[in-house]
Each structure stands twice: as C-alpha cells, then as structure tokens.
Amino acid sequence: MPRRRLAGPSLRRGRKFALAALVPALLAGCTAGPAGRPPVVANDGPPPALESTGTELPLPPLAEPRDSSIEWSDCDEETRERTGQPAPDSVRFDCAKVTSRLDPPDLPGRGQIRVALLKAGSGPVPLVVVNDIDGEPGTLFAAKLAATLPPEVLQRFSLIGVDRRGTGQSSPVSCVPGEVRWQLVGQDPVDPDPEPLLDAARKAGQQCTIELTNEQQALDSWRTAGDLEEIRDQLGVPKLNALSRGEGSKVLTAYSTRYADRIGRMVLDGIPDPSQDTLSVLDGVAAGAQSTLDAFGRDCVQRGCALGADASGAVLALAEQLRQSPRLRPEGTFFGPSLALYSVATGLAQRARWPELADAIAAARGGDLAKLAAFTDALATGSRLEPAQLDATLATKCNDTATRLPADQFAGVAGGMQAKYPVFGGLVAQQLAWCSPWPVRREPLPPAGGYGAPPMLVTSSAADPVTPELGTIRAADQLPNAIRVSWQGAGHGALSSSCVSDAVRAFLVDGKVPSDGTLCPA
C-alpha cells in the first residue's frame, strides 16, 4: 500500500500574543501539551511529498559567499583521526579560526575570543552547524554529520562546524580542577548527604571565578549568537543558514532575536524547554530519559540483546552492584553508580550506538567497565585537541539560567526526583547543585525570537533524553515562524529518521516548507 501523508493541525495557539502573556503558562508546569495530535503517516512506501504552507515570509534564496575573509587550511587527515569513523572520500575537511568579541557583562563589546571552525565538503553555500554545549565540539559533530546527511545537502552546502566559545579549540575553558570534576559527576545520586556534591560545586565555582575573571559570565548562548553573526559576516553571505542540535538550538533562537533580518534557512533539531522554572525543566529531562530507556529496552527485546526484557532493571542492578563495589579506574578515580548512569544516559542519546550500549551494560555487569566508561570519558577527562566537556558545560548552562536552588533545599528536591524517576531522577537533579554557587545572571533572559523572520524548521523526537519533546513544543510555540516536524522514535535529535531527514533536505535544498505538525513514523 503506498504511503500517504496526513496533514495535522498546528500545535501552536495564539503565537502572535505578547511574550508576557506566554510566561505564566510556561511556568504552570511540565505536563501541559497540545490537546490533540495529528495522525502518523503510514510506515511504508517512500517519504511523504512536502508542500509549501504559504507562510507570509518565504524562505530566502540561497546565496554563495562573496569576499569571504576566512583563511582555510587543510585538516583532512587530522579530522578523520578525530572522528574515528570513515567519512566519504568525496568530503574533504578544512579548518580555520575567526576572532569574535568576548563581550562580557561588565565590559560590553570589549575583549576578544578565538572561535574554531571546520568546513566539511565543498558545496557552494555555507551551512553553519551548532551542537549541544555538553556534546561533541561542533567541528567534530559537523564532520560526523557530513557522513549521514542526504547527499543532496552536501552537494548544495558545505557544513561549517563551530566549536562554541569555551569548547573544543575555541578558547577552551579549563577552570575546574580534575579531582573536582570527578567529584561533581561521581556523587551517588541516592546518597542522602548532599554536602560532598555541594562542596565540589563550591570549589568549582570559586576556581572558575578566579581563573576566568571577565570571561566567566561571557560564556552563554546569547553571546555565542554574536559569534555566529561574526562568522556570517566573515563568510561573506547576507543570510545565516544553520543547523543546530538540542541545546545548541538556544544559540539559533537567540540569533533569531538579535538578527531576525539576517536569518536564512534554519533547522533546529530539538530545543530545550524555555521555562524559567529550572526544576520543572529538569523534571522533563528525567522523564525524557526514562522514556528513551523504555524504548531502548523494547529495541533490546526485538534484537535479542543480552540485557533481556527489563532494561531499566538491568541498569538499576548495575548501579546497585557498583554501589556495593565501586571499581577503581586506571587513573585512580572510582567508577561508581553515578558514572554508570551518566554513561547510560549518554549512550541513550546516540540512537545508532544502542547495540554498543547494550553490550557495554552487559559487560559492566560482568566486571568489564571499559566499554561503558568510554561513553563518558570526554566529560571529565580532556586532552589538547579534545578538552574536558564539563567546564564549558557548567559555565554555559549556569549563565543561561537566572534561578538558583538554595543549598538547604537541594536534598529534599533531589530526593523527590529520585523517588519519581528511580533510574535518572537523582542524577538529573544534581545539576541543580552545580549552579548553586555560580554567580547569578544579572541580565534579563532573552525573549523568544523569530519575529520578522522567515520560517524555521523545528524537529523533535517523541522520546528524547536531552531535549524532551514537550519542551521543544513549548519552545516552538514561542517562535512565531516555527514549523515543527515530529519523529515518533527515540534518541536525541530526529535526523536519524529518513522521513525527517527528507523534510530537512527539501527545506534546505529546495526551499519547501512542510505542514506544521507533520508526524514521521518510528
């Protein structure tokens, strides 16, 4: 039977209202969502044909660079070593650095920061790529993405991966002492005594204040959007075409607020919940992680993997096993239940690595932790080429939020989340402690963007452990020009869906805008 596309109703209501009218609804809780969902396209036949929705502002035409001032140099061999996986022979890699304004709150417009770029492919139109702050550096993410996007995208575009300020090779932040990093990620989430975690957070905050000085509060999504504008200008293009994943979409929404008249074709693959209630946002993340673990378990059953029919039970059993007998790692740190759960959560986000994750969990239960530990080595262990991810993650996420949980309330909140979500609740709640000693943001949070901009394509996954779908829906509801396509699958980001990938290709290459609310099957 041929596959047919069933148009669904828009998921947004009253997008033209003032932002002030939206805030109370956002703060009301995490469970509110659209009253109805459009039907899913049938799971057979070719991807659905995409139709323009006739939006008021059309997508701008694609323009090739003129008078680019960026000096690229060959980094093909080095990049292939970094990715650790084959890339198409037709795709070549070049690297460069551009200078942008640091722009700290106390010295607006002052200071400089170097931003690392990687160009993947030779397509004539630049497509800037931004990743999650706690994911791979944008240059590495773009290099890997080049091997998975439809060939037509690479024929029309060259991917411009960006190491966000403070990450990768963009003036990387390294202000948290190594032993403190391991304390931050190693605290057992069921431990009723929060003091060791809070003490580690205080040490991290104090040391970063000393070492970063003016740079400390200049590491945020708003100023990273300024870096993208500098990159657009130096690329020599009138509009910024860009693709972001997950938390990296905060940078593109900030860009759409600051530079609405310079937006080209933008794809936001998942967006964090925009609510200012940090606790409700983290509650959604814990729920999303559990939903993804459930989907992982069903996948395990279908494949006949070694974990059996109860993936959640296997993960909890491993955590308890390591709680009773934590293992000493070669560098002298202990691998306990917290690091095991971080590793599982990291693996769940990478849909293509689920078979590898299942094998790693099974091996860890048998005493071999190496495969599971590999999922989180980059979090707290760094090198010259790949700095530890935790420092810039801590700085950026704390600077992007305006709320702090008092230390004396942390134990109660963490205990409540642990009871509600036994696998990941306590782990996710620990992020509330990380920011508690960090300087409170003095600037107002940026408003929702996109007014006066062309359509922006927002994609989401039904079960996403990093940017849960309900949060992405709320974020899309604040963007007056957002068109959302949902994948009914699991994992972080929806680009692994052939249906979503086809929608992205048609949007970027052909300028075709899908109907808002389109659903793609798992």
Short mmCIF file of C-alpha atoms in Angstrom, two decimals:
data_model
loop_
_atom_site.label_atom_id
_atom_site.label_comp_id
_atom_site.label_asym_id
_atom_site.label_seq_id
_atom_site.Cartn_x
_atom_site.Cartn_y
_atom_site.Cartn_z
CA MET A 1 0.00 0.00 0.00
CA PRO A 2 1.54 3.37 -0.91
CA ARG A 3 2.50 5.61 1.92
CA ARG A 4 0.27 8.64 2.33
CA ARG A 5 0.74 11.87 4.17
CA LEU A 6 -1.94 13.03 6.56
CA ALA A 7 -1.79 16.72 7.33
CA GLY A 8 -2.13 17.55 11.02
CA PRO A 9 -3.36 20.66 12.79
CA SER A 10 -0.93 23.26 14.02
CA LEU A 11 0.38 22.68 17.51
CA ARG A 12 0.69 26.35 18.27
CA ARG A 13 -2.06 28.61 19.60
CA GLY A 14 -2.05 32.37 19.75
CA ARG A 15 1.57 32.81 18.73
CA LYS A 16 1.03 36.46 17.97
CA PHE A 17 0.26 37.30 21.60
CA ALA A 18 2.85 39.24 23.56
CA LEU A 19 5.59 37.27 25.31
CA ALA A 20 4.33 38.48 28.67
CA ALA A 21 1.12 36.58 28.13
CA LEU A 22 3.04 33.38 27.46
CA VAL A 23 5.23 33.32 30.56
CA PRO A 24 2.57 32.35 33.14
CA ALA A 25 1.51 29.40 31.02
CA LEU A 26 5.10 28.26 30.69
CA LEU A 27 5.61 28.35 34.43
CA ALA A 28 2.43 26.45 35.16
CA GLY A 29 4.07 23.03 34.80
CA CYS A 30 5.61 20.44 32.51
CA THR A 31 2.64 18.31 31.59
CA ALA A 32 0.64 20.76 29.51
CA GLY A 33 0.66 19.95 25.82
CA PRO A 34 -1.47 20.06 22.73
CA ALA A 35 -4.96 18.69 23.19
CA GLY A 36 -4.78 16.53 20.07
CA ARG A 37 -2.09 15.03 17.90
CA PRO A 38 -2.18 14.68 14.13
CA PRO A 39 -2.20 11.12 12.84
CA VAL A 40 1.09 9.48 11.93
CA VAL A 41 1.99 8.93 8.31
CA ALA A 42 1.81 5.26 7.39
CA ASN A 43 5.07 3.37 7.84
CA ASP A 44 5.51 2.11 4.31
CA GLY A 45 6.43 3.47 0.91
CA PRO A 46 8.61 6.49 0.13
CA PRO A 47 8.78 9.59 2.37
CA PRO A 48 5.79 11.92 2.04
CA ALA A 49 5.80 14.68 -0.53
CA LEU A 50 6.31 18.08 1.10
CA GLU A 51 4.19 21.08 0.33
CA SER A 52 4.69 24.76 0.96
CA THR A 53 2.37 26.12 3.63
CA GLY A 54 2.16 29.52 2.03
CA THR A 55 3.61 31.34 5.04
CA GLU A 56 3.76 35.12 4.87
CA LEU A 57 7.54 35.33 4.70
CA PRO A 58 9.08 32.95 2.15
CA LEU A 59 12.40 31.26 2.69
CA PRO A 60 15.18 33.49 1.40
CA PRO A 61 17.13 32.35 -1.66
CA LEU A 62 20.46 30.65 -1.12
CA ALA A 63 23.45 32.89 -1.72
CA GLU A 64 27.06 31.90 -2.26
CA PRO A 65 29.84 33.70 -0.36
CA ARG A 66 31.32 36.92 -1.66
CA ASP A 67 34.56 38.40 -0.38
CA SER A 68 34.99 35.85 2.42
CA SER A 69 37.81 36.81 4.78
CA ILE A 70 38.22 33.36 6.37
CA GLU A 71 41.52 31.64 5.63
CA TRP A 72 41.00 27.89 5.49
CA SER A 73 43.78 25.32 5.86
CA ASP A 74 43.72 21.59 5.18
CA CYS A 75 42.94 19.45 8.23
CA ASP A 76 41.58 16.37 6.47
CA GLU A 77 43.87 13.73 7.95
CA GLU A 78 43.63 15.13 11.48
CA THR A 79 39.83 15.30 11.29
CA ARG A 80 39.47 11.73 10.09
CA GLU A 81 41.55 10.63 13.08
CA ARG A 82 39.34 12.67 15.43
CA THR A 83 36.10 11.18 14.15
CA GLY A 84 37.33 7.62 14.47
CA GLN A 85 34.98 6.57 11.71
CA PRO A 86 35.10 6.62 7.92
CA ALA A 87 33.93 9.69 6.03
CA PRO A 88 33.08 9.76 2.33
CA ASP A 89 36.16 10.21 0.16
CA SER A 90 34.32 12.99 -1.64
CA VAL A 91 34.15 15.04 1.57
CA ARG A 92 37.28 16.98 2.47
CA PHE A 93 37.90 18.87 5.69
CA ASP A 94 39.43 22.32 6.19
CA CYS A 95 39.88 24.28 9.41
CA ALA A 96 40.09 27.95 10.37
CA LYS A 97 39.72 30.34 13.28
CA VAL A 98 37.92 33.65 13.44
CA THR A 99 38.13 36.39 16.04
CA SER A 100 34.93 37.47 17.78
CA ARG A 101 34.10 39.88 20.60
CA LEU A 102 34.16 38.42 24.11
CA ASP A 103 31.54 40.99 25.22
CA PRO A 104 31.39 40.28 28.98
CA PRO A 105 28.57 41.90 31.00
CA ASP A 106 30.90 44.32 32.78
CA LEU A 107 32.79 45.25 29.59
CA PRO A 108 30.20 45.20 26.78
CA GLY A 109 31.74 44.97 23.34
CA ARG A 110 35.22 44.54 24.78
CA GLY A 111 37.70 41.67 24.65
CA GLN A 112 38.34 39.02 22.04
CA ILE A 113 37.80 35.31 21.70
CA ARG A 114 39.01 32.89 19.04
CA VAL A 115 36.38 30.60 17.52
CA ALA A 116 37.40 27.37 15.77
CA LEU A 117 35.65 26.31 12.55
CA LEU A 118 35.69 23.20 10.38
CA LYS A 119 34.42 23.09 6.80
CA ALA A 120 33.15 19.71 5.65
CA GLY A 121 32.63 19.32 1.93
CA SER A 122 32.82 21.77 -0.94
CA GLY A 123 29.19 22.73 -1.51
CA PRO A 124 28.94 26.38 -2.57
CA VAL A 125 26.61 27.59 0.23
CA PRO A 126 27.80 27.59 3.90
CA LEU A 127 25.56 25.82 6.45
CA VAL A 128 26.70 26.60 9.99
CA VAL A 129 26.39 23.67 12.45
CA VAL A 130 25.96 24.14 16.23
CA ASN A 131 25.88 21.27 18.74
CA ASP A 132 24.83 20.84 22.39
CA ILE A 133 27.21 22.50 24.83
CA ASP A 134 27.69 19.16 26.62
CA GLY A 135 28.07 17.19 23.40
CA GLU A 136 30.91 16.85 20.96
CA PRO A 137 32.61 20.07 19.80
CA GLY A 138 30.75 21.49 16.82
CA THR A 139 33.67 20.85 14.48
CA LEU A 140 33.67 17.14 15.30
CA PHE A 141 29.87 16.96 15.18
CA ALA A 142 29.82 18.56 11.72
CA ALA A 143 32.49 16.15 10.45
CA LYS A 144 30.38 13.17 11.55
CA LEU A 145 27.17 14.75 10.28
CA ALA A 146 28.68 15.00 6.82
CA ALA A 147 28.61 11.20 6.61
CA THR A 148 24.90 10.94 7.45
CA LEU A 149 23.07 13.80 5.74
CA PRO A 150 21.45 13.19 2.36
CA PRO A 151 24.00 13.60 -0.49
CA GLU A 152 21.96 16.46 -1.98
CA VAL A 153 22.64 18.54 1.13
CA LEU A 154 26.41 18.16 0.73
CA GLN A 155 26.16 18.98 -2.96
CA ARG A 156 24.46 22.29 -2.19
CA PHE A 157 26.07 23.14 1.16
CA SER A 158 29.40 22.93 2.89
CA LEU A 159 28.97 22.28 6.61
CA ILE A 160 30.66 24.87 8.84
CA GLY A 161 31.07 23.27 12.26
CA VAL A 162 31.55 25.74 15.11
CA ASP A 163 33.25 24.98 18.41
CA ARG A 164 31.14 27.11 20.73
CA ARG A 165 33.04 29.59 22.88
CA GLY A 166 34.82 27.78 25.68
CA THR A 167 34.68 24.37 23.97
CA GLY A 168 36.91 22.38 21.64
CA GLN A 169 39.51 24.73 20.18
CA SER A 170 37.50 27.95 20.75
CA SER A 171 39.47 29.35 23.70
CA PRO A 172 38.57 26.22 25.68
CA VAL A 173 37.62 26.62 29.33
CA SER A 174 39.59 24.54 31.81
CA CYS A 175 38.96 26.03 35.22
CA VAL A 176 37.65 23.09 37.28
CA PRO A 177 40.39 21.04 38.97
CA GLY A 178 40.49 17.46 37.72
CA GLU A 179 39.64 15.86 41.06
CA VAL A 180 36.70 18.26 41.48
CA ARG A 181 35.31 17.25 38.09
CA TRP A 182 35.20 13.63 39.20
CA GLN A 183 33.51 14.67 42.45
CA LEU A 184 30.81 16.53 40.52
CA VAL A 185 29.97 13.56 38.32
CA GLY A 186 30.80 10.82 40.81
CA GLN A 187 28.41 11.53 43.69
CA ASP A 188 25.96 8.66 44.14
CA PRO A 189 22.51 10.10 43.27
CA VAL A 190 20.82 8.15 46.08
CA ASP A 191 23.22 9.38 48.77
CA PRO A 192 21.07 11.34 51.26
CA ASP A 193 24.02 13.57 52.21
CA PRO A 194 24.39 16.29 49.54
CA GLU A 195 27.34 18.01 51.19
CA PRO A 196 30.14 16.35 49.13
CA LEU A 197 28.39 17.39 45.90
CA LEU A 198 27.67 20.90 47.14
CA ASP A 199 31.26 21.24 48.32
CA ALA A 200 32.55 20.19 44.91
CA ALA A 201 30.23 22.72 43.26
CA ARG A 202 31.55 25.47 45.54
CA LYS A 203 35.15 24.56 44.72
CA ALA A 204 34.38 24.53 41.00
CA GLY A 205 32.62 27.90 41.15
CA GLN A 206 35.37 29.51 43.21
CA GLN A 207 38.17 28.26 40.98
CA CYS A 208 36.36 29.32 37.79
CA THR A 209 35.76 32.79 39.26
CA ILE A 210 39.48 33.11 39.96
CA GLU A 211 40.70 31.77 36.63
CA LEU A 212 38.11 33.13 34.19
CA THR A 213 37.64 36.66 35.60
CA ASN A 214 35.78 38.68 32.93
CA GLU A 215 35.31 35.62 30.72
CA GLN A 216 33.24 33.77 33.32
CA GLN A 217 29.85 35.32 32.53
CA ALA A 218 30.57 35.80 28.83
CA LEU A 219 30.04 32.09 28.17
CA ASP A 220 26.38 31.89 27.25
CA SER A 221 24.07 31.28 24.30
CA TRP A 222 23.28 34.98 23.74
CA ARG A 223 26.91 35.90 23.14
CA THR A 224 27.52 32.74 21.14
CA ALA A 225 24.83 34.04 18.78
CA GLY A 226 27.07 37.09 18.37
CA ASP A 227 29.89 34.73 17.35
CA LEU A 228 27.63 33.30 14.63
CA GLU A 229 26.95 36.80 13.32
CA GLU A 230 30.70 37.43 13.12
CA ILE A 231 31.12 34.12 11.28
CA ARG A 232 28.30 35.01 8.86
CA ASP A 233 29.97 38.33 8.11
CA GLN A 234 33.40 36.77 7.56
CA LEU A 235 31.89 34.02 5.39
CA GLY A 236 30.61 36.81 3.13
CA VAL A 237 26.95 35.74 3.00
CA PRO A 238 23.92 38.01 3.51
CA LYS A 239 21.91 35.42 5.47
CA LEU A 240 22.92 32.78 8.01
CA ASN A 241 21.91 29.25 7.03
CA ALA A 242 22.31 26.98 10.02
CA LEU A 243 21.51 23.63 11.63
CA SER A 244 21.56 23.02 15.38
CA ARG A 245 21.03 20.05 17.63
CA GLY A 246 19.35 20.08 21.03
CA GLU A 247 20.63 22.68 23.46
CA GLY A 248 22.59 24.23 20.59
CA SER A 249 19.23 25.48 19.31
CA LYS A 250 19.24 28.07 22.10
CA VAL A 251 22.00 29.77 20.14
CA LEU A 252 19.88 29.92 16.98
CA THR A 253 16.80 31.18 18.83
CA ALA A 254 19.00 33.89 20.37
CA TYR A 255 20.30 34.69 16.90
CA SER A 256 16.74 34.99 15.59
CA THR A 257 16.05 37.55 18.33
CA ARG A 258 19.17 39.61 17.71
CA TYR A 259 19.44 39.35 13.92
CA ALA A 260 15.99 38.49 12.55
CA ASP A 261 16.69 40.19 9.22
CA ARG A 262 19.76 38.00 8.62
CA ILE A 263 18.14 34.59 9.04
CA GLY A 264 18.41 32.23 6.10
CA ARG A 265 17.27 28.61 6.21
CA MET A 266 17.50 27.27 9.74
CA VAL A 267 16.84 23.79 11.14
CA LEU A 268 16.56 23.34 14.91
CA ASP A 269 16.76 19.63 15.76
CA GLY A 270 15.22 19.75 19.24
CA ILE A 271 15.04 22.82 21.51
CA PRO A 272 15.31 22.92 25.33
CA ASP A 273 12.23 23.78 27.35
CA PRO A 274 12.21 27.61 27.64
CA SER A 275 10.54 27.68 31.07
CA GLN A 276 12.35 29.74 33.71
CA ASP A 277 11.39 27.10 36.28
CA THR A 278 14.61 25.08 36.22
CA LEU A 279 13.16 22.33 38.39
CA SER A 280 10.27 21.67 36.00
CA VAL A 281 12.71 21.65 33.07
CA LEU A 282 14.89 19.03 34.75
CA ASP A 283 11.79 17.02 35.66
CA GLY A 284 11.05 16.87 31.93
CA VAL A 285 14.61 15.77 31.18
CA ALA A 286 14.36 12.91 33.70
CA ALA A 287 11.04 11.86 32.20
CA GLY A 288 12.53 12.01 28.69
CA ALA A 289 15.49 9.88 29.76
CA GLN A 290 13.16 7.26 31.23
CA SER A 291 11.02 7.20 28.07
CA THR A 292 14.14 6.73 25.98
CA LEU A 293 15.35 3.93 28.25
CA ASP A 294 11.98 2.23 27.80
CA ALA A 295 12.34 2.49 24.01
CA PHE A 296 15.90 1.17 24.29
CA GLY A 297 14.54 -1.79 26.24
CA ARG A 298 11.97 -2.57 23.56
CA ASP A 299 14.71 -2.38 20.94
CA CYS A 300 16.78 -4.79 23.02
CA VAL A 301 13.95 -7.30 23.11
CA GLN A 302 13.47 -7.08 19.35
CA ARG A 303 17.18 -7.64 18.75
CA GLY A 304 17.50 -10.32 21.42
CA CYS A 305 20.27 -8.41 23.21
CA ALA A 306 21.98 -9.64 26.36
CA LEU A 307 20.03 -7.38 28.75
CA GLY A 308 16.82 -9.36 28.47
CA ALA A 309 13.34 -7.91 28.73
CA ASP A 310 13.94 -5.38 31.52
CA ALA A 311 16.49 -2.73 30.55
CA SER A 312 15.56 -0.45 33.48
CA GLY A 313 16.03 -3.33 35.88
CA ALA A 314 19.41 -4.15 34.36
CA VAL A 315 20.59 -0.55 34.73
CA LEU A 316 19.38 -0.32 38.33
CA ALA A 317 21.03 -3.65 39.12
CA LEU A 318 24.33 -2.40 37.67
CA ALA A 319 24.08 0.80 39.74
CA GLU A 320 23.50 -1.22 42.91
CA GLN A 321 26.35 -3.56 42.04
CA LEU A 322 28.73 -0.59 41.70
CA ARG A 323 27.28 1.00 44.83
CA GLN A 324 28.36 -2.04 46.79
CA SER A 325 31.68 -2.46 44.99
CA PRO A 326 32.85 0.62 43.03
CA ARG A 327 35.69 -0.11 40.63
CA LEU A 328 39.00 1.74 40.63
CA ARG A 329 39.83 3.22 37.22
CA PRO A 330 43.42 3.23 35.86
CA GLU A 331 43.83 6.97 36.55
CA GLY A 332 42.93 6.45 40.21
CA THR A 333 39.25 7.52 40.24
CA PHE A 334 36.36 5.27 41.16
CA PHE A 335 33.71 4.23 38.68
CA GLY A 336 30.54 4.05 40.75
CA PRO A 337 26.78 4.19 40.14
CA SER A 338 26.75 7.86 39.12
CA LEU A 339 29.25 7.44 36.30
CA ALA A 340 27.48 4.30 35.16
CA LEU A 341 24.20 6.21 34.90
CA TYR A 342 25.89 9.12 33.09
CA SER A 343 27.32 6.62 30.62
CA VAL A 344 23.92 5.02 30.03
CA ALA A 345 22.26 8.40 29.57
CA THR A 346 24.96 9.45 27.10
CA GLY A 347 24.52 6.21 25.15
CA LEU A 348 20.75 6.55 25.07
CA ALA A 349 21.11 9.91 23.32
CA GLN A 350 23.03 8.26 20.46
CA ARG A 351 20.46 6.08 18.72
CA ALA A 352 22.98 4.49 16.36
CA ARG A 353 25.05 3.26 19.33
CA TRP A 354 22.26 1.40 21.15
CA PRO A 355 23.63 -2.07 20.27
CA GLU A 356 27.03 -0.94 21.56
CA LEU A 357 25.42 0.43 24.73
CA ALA A 358 23.56 -2.81 25.41
CA ASP A 359 26.79 -4.79 25.08
CA ALA A 360 28.60 -2.30 27.34
CA ILE A 361 25.97 -2.59 30.11
CA ALA A 362 26.10 -6.38 29.92
CA ALA A 363 29.92 -6.34 30.03
CA ALA A 364 29.90 -3.97 33.02
CA ARG A 365 27.61 -6.30 34.94
CA GLY A 366 30.19 -8.99 34.27
CA GLY A 367 33.00 -6.81 35.64
CA ASP A 368 34.38 -5.22 32.45
CA LEU A 369 33.71 -1.47 32.69
CA ALA A 370 35.90 -0.24 29.84
CA LYS A 371 33.19 -0.16 27.16
CA LEU A 372 30.68 1.63 29.36
CA ALA A 373 33.22 4.12 30.72
CA ALA A 374 34.13 5.10 27.16
CA PHE A 375 30.74 6.80 26.81
CA THR A 376 31.68 9.45 29.41
CA ASP A 377 35.46 9.69 29.27
CA ALA A 378 35.21 13.05 27.45
CA LEU A 379 33.08 14.53 30.23
CA ALA A 380 35.81 14.90 32.83
CA THR A 381 38.99 13.82 31.02
CA GLY A 382 40.45 16.04 28.34
CA SER A 383 43.38 16.49 26.01
CA ARG A 384 44.85 19.32 23.97
CA LEU A 385 42.64 18.53 20.98
CA GLU A 386 39.54 17.50 22.95
CA PRO A 387 39.26 19.41 26.26
CA ALA A 388 37.04 18.03 29.01
CA GLN A 389 33.41 18.93 28.31
CA LEU A 390 32.32 19.58 31.88
CA ASP A 391 33.89 23.01 32.41
CA ALA A 392 32.26 24.80 29.48
CA THR A 393 29.02 22.92 30.14
CA LEU A 394 28.95 24.15 33.72
CA ALA A 395 29.70 27.74 32.75
CA THR A 396 27.26 27.98 29.85
CA LYS A 397 24.31 26.25 31.49
CA CYS A 398 24.68 28.27 34.69
CA ASN A 399 24.99 31.54 32.76
CA ASP A 400 21.91 30.67 30.68
CA THR A 401 19.72 30.37 33.78
CA ALA A 402 18.62 33.04 36.25
CA THR A 403 17.49 30.82 39.14
CA ARG A 404 19.48 29.13 41.89
CA LEU A 405 18.30 26.49 44.33
CA PRO A 406 19.33 27.23 47.94
CA ALA A 407 21.71 24.59 49.24
CA ASP A 408 19.45 23.72 52.16
CA GLN A 409 16.65 22.75 49.75
CA PHE A 410 18.69 20.51 47.49
CA ALA A 411 18.39 17.27 49.47
CA GLY A 412 14.60 17.45 49.53
CA VAL A 413 14.28 18.29 45.85
CA ALA A 414 16.78 15.61 44.77
CA GLY A 415 15.07 13.03 46.95
CA GLY A 416 11.71 13.83 45.39
CA MET A 417 13.05 13.47 41.86
CA GLN A 418 14.82 10.23 42.77
CA ALA A 419 11.55 8.82 44.10
CA LYS A 420 9.64 9.91 41.00
CA TYR A 421 12.25 8.68 38.49
CA PRO A 422 14.26 5.87 40.17
CA VAL A 423 16.76 5.48 37.33
CA PHE A 424 17.68 9.05 36.36
CA GLY A 425 15.82 11.42 38.72
CA GLY A 426 18.56 11.85 41.30
CA LEU A 427 21.25 12.11 38.63
CA VAL A 428 19.45 14.87 36.74
CA ALA A 429 18.71 16.75 39.97
CA GLN A 430 22.42 17.04 40.67
CA GLN A 431 22.65 19.77 38.04
CA LEU A 432 20.71 22.00 40.45
CA ALA A 433 23.66 21.76 42.83
CA TRP A 434 26.22 22.53 40.13
CA CYS A 435 24.92 26.06 39.59
CA SER A 436 24.04 26.90 43.21
CA PRO A 437 27.33 28.78 43.92
CA TRP A 438 27.67 30.21 40.40
CA PRO A 439 27.18 34.00 40.02
CA VAL A 440 23.54 34.81 39.36
CA ARG A 441 22.83 36.15 35.89
CA ARG A 442 22.36 39.93 36.14
CA GLU A 443 20.97 40.44 32.66
CA PRO A 444 17.37 39.59 31.78
CA LEU A 445 16.86 36.34 29.92
CA PRO A 446 16.43 36.99 26.19
CA PRO A 447 12.87 36.96 24.84
CA ALA A 448 11.58 34.49 22.30
CA GLY A 449 12.88 35.33 18.85
CA GLY A 450 11.90 34.96 15.25
CA TYR A 451 9.57 37.94 14.82
CA GLY A 452 10.01 39.25 11.30
CA ALA A 453 11.99 36.16 10.27
CA PRO A 454 11.24 33.51 7.64
CA PRO A 455 10.04 30.00 8.63
CA MET A 456 12.38 27.97 10.84
CA LEU A 457 12.10 24.18 10.74
CA VAL A 458 11.92 22.60 14.22
CA THR A 459 12.21 18.82 14.54
CA SER A 460 11.64 16.70 17.64
CA SER A 461 11.71 13.09 18.83
CA ALA A 462 8.88 11.52 20.83
CA ALA A 463 11.40 10.17 23.36
CA ASP A 464 14.46 12.39 23.74
CA PRO A 465 16.70 12.19 26.85
CA VAL A 466 18.30 15.61 26.29
CA THR A 467 15.64 17.91 24.82
CA PRO A 468 12.28 16.23 25.60
CA GLU A 469 9.54 16.74 23.03
CA LEU A 470 7.17 18.63 25.35
CA GLY A 471 9.89 21.19 25.97
CA THR A 472 10.56 21.51 22.25
CA ILE A 473 6.83 22.04 21.65
CA ARG A 474 6.79 24.85 24.22
CA ALA A 475 9.84 26.43 22.63
CA ALA A 476 8.33 26.18 19.15
CA ASP A 477 5.13 27.77 20.47
CA GLN A 478 7.16 30.87 21.34
CA LEU A 479 8.65 31.14 17.86
CA PRO A 480 6.04 32.76 15.59
CA ASN A 481 7.69 31.32 12.49
CA ALA A 482 8.39 27.76 13.69
CA ILE A 483 7.23 24.80 11.60
CA ARG A 484 7.52 21.54 13.55
CA VAL A 485 8.03 18.00 12.26
CA SER A 486 7.95 15.24 14.88
CA TRP A 487 9.61 11.84 14.70
CA GLN A 488 7.78 9.16 16.68
CA GLY A 489 11.07 7.48 17.52
CA ALA A 490 13.61 7.71 20.33
CA GLY A 491 17.06 9.20 20.81
CA HIS A 492 18.50 12.68 20.87
CA GLY A 493 17.61 14.52 17.69
CA ALA A 494 15.42 13.39 14.82
CA LEU A 495 17.82 13.48 11.89
CA SER A 496 18.31 9.72 12.04
CA SER A 497 14.73 9.36 10.77
CA SER A 498 14.68 9.07 6.98
CA CYS A 499 11.33 10.87 6.94
CA VAL A 500 12.67 13.81 8.97
CA SER A 501 15.91 13.80 7.00
CA ASP A 502 13.92 14.10 3.78
CA ALA A 503 11.96 17.04 5.20
CA VAL A 504 15.23 18.73 6.18
CA ARG A 505 16.71 18.13 2.73
CA ALA A 506 13.63 19.58 0.99
CA PHE A 507 13.61 22.58 3.34
CA LEU A 508 17.30 23.39 2.99
CA VAL A 509 17.93 22.47 -0.64
CA ASP A 510 14.58 23.03 -2.36
CA GLY A 511 13.09 25.67 -0.08
CA LYS A 512 9.95 23.60 0.57
CA VAL A 513 8.25 24.17 3.92
CA PRO A 514 6.36 21.16 5.34
CA SER A 515 2.98 21.47 7.01
CA ASP A 516 3.24 22.35 10.68
CA GLY A 517 2.54 19.31 12.86
CA THR A 518 3.73 16.68 10.37
CA LEU A 519 4.48 13.36 12.09
CA CYS A 520 7.07 10.85 10.92
CA PRO A 521 6.83 7.19 12.00
CA ALA A 522 9.32 5.47 14.26
#
